[in-house]
Short mmCIF file of C-alpha atoms and ligand atoms in Angstrom, two decimals:
data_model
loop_
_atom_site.label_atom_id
_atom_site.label_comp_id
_atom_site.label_asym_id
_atom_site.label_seq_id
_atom_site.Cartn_x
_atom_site.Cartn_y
_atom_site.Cartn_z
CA UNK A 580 10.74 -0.34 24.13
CA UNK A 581 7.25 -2.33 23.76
CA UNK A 582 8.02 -5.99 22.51
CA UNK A 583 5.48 -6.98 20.75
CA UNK A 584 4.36 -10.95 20.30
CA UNK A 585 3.06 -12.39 16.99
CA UNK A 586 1.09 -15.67 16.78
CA UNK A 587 0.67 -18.19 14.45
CA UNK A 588 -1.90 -21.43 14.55
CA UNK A 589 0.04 -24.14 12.91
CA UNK A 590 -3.62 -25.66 11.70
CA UNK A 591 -4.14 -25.75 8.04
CA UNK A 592 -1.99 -24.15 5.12
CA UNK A 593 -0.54 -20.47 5.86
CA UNK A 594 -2.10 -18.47 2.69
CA UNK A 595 -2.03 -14.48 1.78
CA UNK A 596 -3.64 -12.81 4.17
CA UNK A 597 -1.25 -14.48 7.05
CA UNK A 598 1.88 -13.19 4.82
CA UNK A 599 0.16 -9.64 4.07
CA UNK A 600 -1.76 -8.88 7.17
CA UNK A 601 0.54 -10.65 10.08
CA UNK A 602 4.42 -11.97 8.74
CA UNK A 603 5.46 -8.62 6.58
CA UNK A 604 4.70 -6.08 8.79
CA UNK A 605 6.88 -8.51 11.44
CA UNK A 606 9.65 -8.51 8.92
CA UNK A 607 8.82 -4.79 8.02
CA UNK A 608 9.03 -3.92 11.56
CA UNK A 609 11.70 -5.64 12.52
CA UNK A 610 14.78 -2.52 12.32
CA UNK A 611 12.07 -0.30 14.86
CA UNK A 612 10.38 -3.26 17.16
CA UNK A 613 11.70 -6.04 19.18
CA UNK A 614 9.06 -8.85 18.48
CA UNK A 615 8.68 -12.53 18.72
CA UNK A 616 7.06 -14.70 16.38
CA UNK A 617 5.29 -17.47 18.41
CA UNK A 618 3.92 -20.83 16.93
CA UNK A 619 0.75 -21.73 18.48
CA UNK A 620 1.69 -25.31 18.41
CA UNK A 621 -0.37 -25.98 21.94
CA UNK A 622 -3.43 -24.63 20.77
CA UNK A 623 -3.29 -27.07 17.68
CA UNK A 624 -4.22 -29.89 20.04
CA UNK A 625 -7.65 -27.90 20.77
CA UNK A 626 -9.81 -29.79 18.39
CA UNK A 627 -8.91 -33.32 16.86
CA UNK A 628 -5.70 -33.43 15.24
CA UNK A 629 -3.06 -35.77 13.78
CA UNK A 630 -0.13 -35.07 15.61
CA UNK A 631 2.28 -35.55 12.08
CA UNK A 632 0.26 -33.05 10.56
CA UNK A 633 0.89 -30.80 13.56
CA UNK A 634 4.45 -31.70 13.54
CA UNK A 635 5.07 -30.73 10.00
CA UNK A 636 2.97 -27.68 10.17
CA UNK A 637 4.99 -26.27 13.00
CA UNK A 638 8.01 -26.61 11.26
CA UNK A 639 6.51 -24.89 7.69
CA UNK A 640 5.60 -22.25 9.39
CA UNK A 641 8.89 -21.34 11.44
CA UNK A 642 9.68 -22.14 7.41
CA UNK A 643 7.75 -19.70 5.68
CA UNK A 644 8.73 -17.00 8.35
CA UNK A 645 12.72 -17.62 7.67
CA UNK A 646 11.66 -17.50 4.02
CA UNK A 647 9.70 -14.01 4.54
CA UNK A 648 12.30 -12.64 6.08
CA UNK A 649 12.02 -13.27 9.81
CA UNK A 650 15.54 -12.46 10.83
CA UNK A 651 16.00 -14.82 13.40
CA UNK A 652 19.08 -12.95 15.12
CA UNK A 653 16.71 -10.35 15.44
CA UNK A 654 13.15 -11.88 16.38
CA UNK A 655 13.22 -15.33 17.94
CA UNK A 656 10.89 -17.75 16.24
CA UNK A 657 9.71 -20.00 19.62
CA UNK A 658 6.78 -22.62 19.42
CA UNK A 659 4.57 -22.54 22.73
CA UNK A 660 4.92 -25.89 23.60
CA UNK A 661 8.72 -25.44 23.63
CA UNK A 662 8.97 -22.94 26.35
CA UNK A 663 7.23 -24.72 29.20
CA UNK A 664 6.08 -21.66 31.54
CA UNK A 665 3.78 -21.20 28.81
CA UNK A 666 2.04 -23.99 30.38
CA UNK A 667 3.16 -23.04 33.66
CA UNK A 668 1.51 -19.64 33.48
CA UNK A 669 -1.60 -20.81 31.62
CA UNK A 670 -2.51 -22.82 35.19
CA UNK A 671 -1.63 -19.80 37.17
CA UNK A 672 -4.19 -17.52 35.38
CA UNK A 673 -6.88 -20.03 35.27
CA UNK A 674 -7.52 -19.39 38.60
CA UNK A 675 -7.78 -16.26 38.04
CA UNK A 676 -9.96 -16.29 34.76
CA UNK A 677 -13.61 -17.34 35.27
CA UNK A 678 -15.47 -20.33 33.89
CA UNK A 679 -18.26 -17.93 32.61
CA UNK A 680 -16.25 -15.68 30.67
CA UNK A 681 -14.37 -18.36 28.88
CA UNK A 682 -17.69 -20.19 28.06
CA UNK A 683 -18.74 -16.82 26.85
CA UNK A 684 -16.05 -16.29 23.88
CA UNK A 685 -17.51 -16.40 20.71
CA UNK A 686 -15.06 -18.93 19.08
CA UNK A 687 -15.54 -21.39 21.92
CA UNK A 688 -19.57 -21.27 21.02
CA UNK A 689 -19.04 -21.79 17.37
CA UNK A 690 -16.21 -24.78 17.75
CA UNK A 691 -18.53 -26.44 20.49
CA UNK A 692 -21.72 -26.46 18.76
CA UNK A 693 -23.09 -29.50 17.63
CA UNK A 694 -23.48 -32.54 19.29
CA UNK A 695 -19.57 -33.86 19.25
CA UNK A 696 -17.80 -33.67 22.46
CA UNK A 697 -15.06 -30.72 22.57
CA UNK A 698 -11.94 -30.69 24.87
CA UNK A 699 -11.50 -29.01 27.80
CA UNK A 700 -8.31 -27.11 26.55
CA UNK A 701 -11.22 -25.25 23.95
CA UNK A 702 -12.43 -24.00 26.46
CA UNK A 703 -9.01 -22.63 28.35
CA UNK A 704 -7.74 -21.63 24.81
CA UNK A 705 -7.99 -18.37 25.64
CA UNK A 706 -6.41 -18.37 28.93
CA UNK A 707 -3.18 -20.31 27.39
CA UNK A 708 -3.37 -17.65 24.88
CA UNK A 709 -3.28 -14.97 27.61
CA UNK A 710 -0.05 -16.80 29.15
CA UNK A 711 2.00 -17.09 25.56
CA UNK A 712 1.33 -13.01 25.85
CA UNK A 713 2.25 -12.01 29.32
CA UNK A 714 4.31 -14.18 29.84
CA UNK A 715 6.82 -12.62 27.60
CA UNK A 716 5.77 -9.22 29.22
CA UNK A 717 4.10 -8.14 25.41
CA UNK A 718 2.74 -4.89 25.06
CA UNK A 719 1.67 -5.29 21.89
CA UNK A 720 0.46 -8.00 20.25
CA UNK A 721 -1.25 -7.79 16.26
CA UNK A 722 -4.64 -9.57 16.31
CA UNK A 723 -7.09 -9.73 13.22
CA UNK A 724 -11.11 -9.32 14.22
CA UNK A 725 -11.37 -13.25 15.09
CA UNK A 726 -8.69 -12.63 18.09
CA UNK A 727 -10.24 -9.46 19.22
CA UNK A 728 -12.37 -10.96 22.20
CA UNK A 729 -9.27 -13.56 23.41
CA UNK A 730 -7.01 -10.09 23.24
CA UNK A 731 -9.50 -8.60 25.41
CA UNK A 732 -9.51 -11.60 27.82
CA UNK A 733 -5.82 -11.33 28.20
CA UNK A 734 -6.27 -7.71 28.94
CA UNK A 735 -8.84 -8.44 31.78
CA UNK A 736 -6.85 -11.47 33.21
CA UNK A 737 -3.56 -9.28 33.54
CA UNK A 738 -5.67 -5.98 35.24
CA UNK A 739 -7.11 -8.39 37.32
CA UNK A 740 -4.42 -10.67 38.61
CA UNK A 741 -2.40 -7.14 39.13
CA UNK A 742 -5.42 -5.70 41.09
CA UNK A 743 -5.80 -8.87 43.35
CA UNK A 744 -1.89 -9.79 43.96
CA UNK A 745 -0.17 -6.83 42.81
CA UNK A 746 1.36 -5.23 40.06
CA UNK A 747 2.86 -8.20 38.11
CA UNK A 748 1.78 -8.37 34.41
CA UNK A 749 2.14 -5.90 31.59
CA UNK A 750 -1.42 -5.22 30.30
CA UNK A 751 -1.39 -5.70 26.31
CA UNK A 752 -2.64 -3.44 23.89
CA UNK A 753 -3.94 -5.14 20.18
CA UNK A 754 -2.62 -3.56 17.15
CA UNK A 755 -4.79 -3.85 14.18
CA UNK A 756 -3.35 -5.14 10.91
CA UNK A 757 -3.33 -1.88 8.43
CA UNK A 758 -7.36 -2.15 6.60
CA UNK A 759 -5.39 -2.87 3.59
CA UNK A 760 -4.22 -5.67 4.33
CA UNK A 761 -7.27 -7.11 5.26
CA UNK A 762 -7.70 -10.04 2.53
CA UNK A 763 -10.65 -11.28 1.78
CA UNK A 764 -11.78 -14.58 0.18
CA UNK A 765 -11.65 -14.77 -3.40
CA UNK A 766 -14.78 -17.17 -3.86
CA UNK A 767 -16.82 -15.33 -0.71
CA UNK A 768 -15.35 -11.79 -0.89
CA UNK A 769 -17.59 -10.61 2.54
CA UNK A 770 -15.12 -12.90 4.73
CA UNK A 771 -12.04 -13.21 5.28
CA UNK A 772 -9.26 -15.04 4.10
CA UNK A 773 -9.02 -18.03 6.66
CA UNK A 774 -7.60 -21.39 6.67
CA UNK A 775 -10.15 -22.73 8.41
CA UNK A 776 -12.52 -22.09 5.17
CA UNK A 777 -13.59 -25.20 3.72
CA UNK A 778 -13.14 -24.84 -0.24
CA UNK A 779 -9.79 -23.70 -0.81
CA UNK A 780 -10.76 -21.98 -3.52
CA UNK A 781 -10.94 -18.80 -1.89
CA UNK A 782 -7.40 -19.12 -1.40
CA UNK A 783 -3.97 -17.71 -2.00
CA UNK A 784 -1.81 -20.56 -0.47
CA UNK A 785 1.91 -19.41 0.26
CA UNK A 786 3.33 -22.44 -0.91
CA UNK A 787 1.29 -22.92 -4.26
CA UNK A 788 2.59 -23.52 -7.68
CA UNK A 789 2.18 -20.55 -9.70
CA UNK A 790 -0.55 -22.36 -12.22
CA UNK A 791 -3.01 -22.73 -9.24
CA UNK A 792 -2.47 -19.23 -8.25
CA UNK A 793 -3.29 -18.17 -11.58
CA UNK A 794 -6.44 -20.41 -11.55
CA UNK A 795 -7.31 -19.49 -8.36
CA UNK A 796 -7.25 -15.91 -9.15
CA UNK A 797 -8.94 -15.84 -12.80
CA UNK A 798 -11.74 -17.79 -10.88
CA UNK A 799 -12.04 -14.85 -8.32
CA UNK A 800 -15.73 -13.53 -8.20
CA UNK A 801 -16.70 -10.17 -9.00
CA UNK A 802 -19.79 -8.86 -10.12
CA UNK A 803 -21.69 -8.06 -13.11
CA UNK A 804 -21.53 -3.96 -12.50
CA UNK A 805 -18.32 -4.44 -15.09
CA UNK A 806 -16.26 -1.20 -14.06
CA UNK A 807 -13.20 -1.81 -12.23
CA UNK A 808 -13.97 0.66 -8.72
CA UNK A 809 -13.24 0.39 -5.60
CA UNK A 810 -16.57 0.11 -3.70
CA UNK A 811 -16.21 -2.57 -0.76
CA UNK A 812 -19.92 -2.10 -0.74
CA UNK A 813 -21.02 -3.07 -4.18
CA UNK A 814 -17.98 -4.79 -5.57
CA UNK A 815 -16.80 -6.48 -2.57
CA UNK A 816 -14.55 -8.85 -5.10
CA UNK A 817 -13.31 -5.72 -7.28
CA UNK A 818 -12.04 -4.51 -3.93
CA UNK A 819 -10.46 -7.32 -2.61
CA UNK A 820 -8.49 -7.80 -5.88
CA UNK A 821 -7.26 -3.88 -5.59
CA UNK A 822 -6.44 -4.44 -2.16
CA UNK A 823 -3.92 -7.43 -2.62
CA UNK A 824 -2.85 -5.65 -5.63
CA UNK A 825 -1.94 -2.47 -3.38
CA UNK A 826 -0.58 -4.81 -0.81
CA UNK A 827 1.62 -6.74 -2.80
CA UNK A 828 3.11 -3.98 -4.65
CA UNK A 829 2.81 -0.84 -2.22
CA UNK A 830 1.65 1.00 -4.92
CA UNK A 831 -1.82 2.31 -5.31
CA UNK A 832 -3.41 0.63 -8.77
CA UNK A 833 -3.61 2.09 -11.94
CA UNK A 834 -6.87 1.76 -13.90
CA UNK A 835 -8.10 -1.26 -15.28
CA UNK A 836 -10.70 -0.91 -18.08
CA UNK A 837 -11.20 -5.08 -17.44
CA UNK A 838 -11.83 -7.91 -14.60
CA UNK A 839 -9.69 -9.77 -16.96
CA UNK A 840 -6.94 -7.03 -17.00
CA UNK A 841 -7.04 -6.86 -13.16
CA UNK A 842 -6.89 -9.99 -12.63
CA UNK A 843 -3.75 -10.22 -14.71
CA UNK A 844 -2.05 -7.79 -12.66
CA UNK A 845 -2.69 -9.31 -9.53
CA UNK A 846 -1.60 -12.31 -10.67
CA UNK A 847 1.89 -11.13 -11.77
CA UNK A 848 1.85 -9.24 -8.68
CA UNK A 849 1.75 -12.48 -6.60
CA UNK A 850 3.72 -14.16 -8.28
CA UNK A 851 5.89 -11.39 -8.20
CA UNK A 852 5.90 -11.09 -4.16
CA UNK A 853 5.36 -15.27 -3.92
CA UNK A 854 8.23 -16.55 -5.84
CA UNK A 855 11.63 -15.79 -4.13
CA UNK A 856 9.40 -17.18 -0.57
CA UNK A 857 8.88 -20.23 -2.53
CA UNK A 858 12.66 -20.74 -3.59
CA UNK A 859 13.62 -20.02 -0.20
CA UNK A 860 11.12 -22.37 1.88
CA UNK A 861 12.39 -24.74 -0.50
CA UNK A 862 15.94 -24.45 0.44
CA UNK A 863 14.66 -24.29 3.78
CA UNK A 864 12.41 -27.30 3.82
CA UNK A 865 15.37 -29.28 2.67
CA UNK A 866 17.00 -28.83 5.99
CA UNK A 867 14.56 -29.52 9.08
CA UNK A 868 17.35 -29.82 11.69
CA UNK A 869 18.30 -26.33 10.91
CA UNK A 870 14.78 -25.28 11.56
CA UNK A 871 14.69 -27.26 14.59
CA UNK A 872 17.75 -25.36 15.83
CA UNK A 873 16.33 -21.63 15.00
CA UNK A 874 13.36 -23.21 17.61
CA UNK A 875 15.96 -23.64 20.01
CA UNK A 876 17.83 -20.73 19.85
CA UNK A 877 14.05 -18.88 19.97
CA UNK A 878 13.76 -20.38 22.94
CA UNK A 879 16.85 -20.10 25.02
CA UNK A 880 16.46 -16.30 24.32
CA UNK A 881 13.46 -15.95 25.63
CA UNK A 882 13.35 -18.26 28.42
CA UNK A 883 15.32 -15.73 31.21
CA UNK A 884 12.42 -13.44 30.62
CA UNK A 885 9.47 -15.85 30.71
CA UNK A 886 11.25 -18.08 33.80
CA UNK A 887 11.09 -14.05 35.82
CA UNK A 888 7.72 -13.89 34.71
CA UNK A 889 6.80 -17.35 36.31
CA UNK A 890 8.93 -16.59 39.35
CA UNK A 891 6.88 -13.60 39.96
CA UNK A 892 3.57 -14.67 39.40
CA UNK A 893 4.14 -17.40 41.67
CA UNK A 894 5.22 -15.15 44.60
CA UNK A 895 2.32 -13.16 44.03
CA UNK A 896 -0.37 -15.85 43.91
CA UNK A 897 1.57 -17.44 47.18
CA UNK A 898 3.18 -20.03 46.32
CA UNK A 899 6.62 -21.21 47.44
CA UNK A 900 9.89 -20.43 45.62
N1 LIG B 1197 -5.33 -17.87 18.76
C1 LIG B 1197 -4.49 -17.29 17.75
C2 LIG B 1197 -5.07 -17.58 16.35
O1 LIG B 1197 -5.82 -18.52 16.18
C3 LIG B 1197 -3.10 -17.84 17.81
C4 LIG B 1197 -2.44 -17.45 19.07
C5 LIG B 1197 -2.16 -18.26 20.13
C6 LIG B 1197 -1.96 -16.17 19.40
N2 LIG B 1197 -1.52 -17.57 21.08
C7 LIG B 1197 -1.39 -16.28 20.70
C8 LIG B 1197 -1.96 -14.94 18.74
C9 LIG B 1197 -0.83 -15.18 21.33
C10 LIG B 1197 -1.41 -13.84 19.40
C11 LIG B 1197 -0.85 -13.97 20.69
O2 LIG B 1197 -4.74 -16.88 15.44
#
């Protein structure tokens, strides 16, 4: 069976599109595919960071998955920096990734414009990426657009190192989120949902009240074509709105003769999805040494695997047992 490997950037606050487009379809999938939900707690310390903040966001997040319904007997939750041939493996395929092609990845460009110096580990963020993924042997791993070029990178660094030392990695293949869960920002509808937007007014936080939901959402933009259509086109905001509506109930929306009416629907149907995750991170959050403990139980289940994977890259590369 193809395991597939699910990552998560513990920078900034998880909102709806990381529930709808990356943590159900883990819980969802769960019964038919052995996965593991991986913290990207290493590639937090890319760009400046205070290392509370990164603390505390590692833990909501293994959080919020319990609270979505990771089943953690099922799918080990395991934060990068935890399971040390993660690091071990990132060194190995830097030598056989190239300087030019990681200077070449379009996030790298964008983080280290500007005059302020960027860290090294920027630039290798892709390459560390590429180890959290083979070396758990992944065959699939869910990426949204943004990822697409570091997916590919992986994908090149494992047919490569195979082609130069022999047949060692499993080459990964990138499943795209379903289109409908593609979120988009409420305030900017043409982009996406991201944490890394700077008003948060374009969104859905997991862990907000319901009151700034509902403000958040009766502030959404639309359009002055005032017929409630789905047209991604012309009423990129319209859209949006159906498509968390569909999302969050699995149903395909009625008609709406109002924005007002539609966005009273989505609301409820937020809420609706929102509130037990919120009563259950809050159990949850109440008790960070249990959290702590699903981390290590992520990790001694995974570690046999990822230790072979080490063991063999290193015999292949020639290096000494
Ligand atoms: N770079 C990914 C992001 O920002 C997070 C990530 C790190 C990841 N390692 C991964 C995703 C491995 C998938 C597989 O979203």
């Amino acid at each position: 069976m193809t395991r597939r490997l699910t990552g998560f950037q513990p920078t900034g606050r998880l909102h709806l599109g990381n529930l709808l487009g990356a943590m159900l379809p883990l819980v969802d999938d769960q019964a038919s595919t052995e996965s593991i939900a991986m913290i990207a707690d290493l590639h937090a310390m890319t760009m400046d960071h205070d290392p509370s903040q990164v603390r505390s966001a590692t833990l909501e997040v293994a959080a919020v998955l319990l609270a979505a319904g990771v089943d953690p007997d099922r799918t080990p939750i395991i934060a990068n920096s935890q399971v040390p041939e993660h690091t071990e493996l990132h060194y190995l395929l830097e030598c056989v990734a190239g300087f030019g092609e990681a200077a070449r990845m379009i996030q790298f460009k964008e983080k280290s414009a500007g005059d302020r110096p960027v860290r090294l580990s920027l630039l290798t963020y892709p390459v560390l990426m590429a180890a959290d993924i083979l070396v758990h042997d992944a065959g699939q791993v869910p990426v949204g657009d943004d990822q697409n070029q570091h997916l590919e990178l992986a994908r090149a660094l494992a047919t490569r190192f195979n082609g130069r030392y022999g047949e060692t990695f499993t080459v990964p293949d990138g499943v795209r989120p379903e289109s409908a869960a593609r979120i988009m920002d409420l305030a900017d509808p043409t982009r996406k949902m991201s944490k890394s937007t700077p008003s948060a007014a374009g969104r859905i936080g997991l862990l907000d009240p319901p009151e700034l939901i509902r403000k958040t959402i009766s502030r959404a933009v639309t359009d002055t074509v005032g017929v409630v259509r789905d047209d991604p086109q012309n009423q990129p905001g319209v859209s949006n709105l159906l498509g968390i509506l569909r999302a969050c109930t699995g149903k395909e929306p009625g008609d709406f003769t109002s924005y007002g009416a539609l966005k009273a629907e989505v609301t409820d149907a937020v809420e609706a999805l929102l509130a037990p995750i919120r009563t259950r991170y809050a159990e949850l959050a109440d008790d960070p040494a249990y959290i702590r403990q699903i981390l290590a139980e992520g990790k001694a289940r995974v570690r046999p695997r990822a230790q072979a994977t080490v063991r063999r890259t290193r015999a292949a590369i020639g290096l000494l047992d």
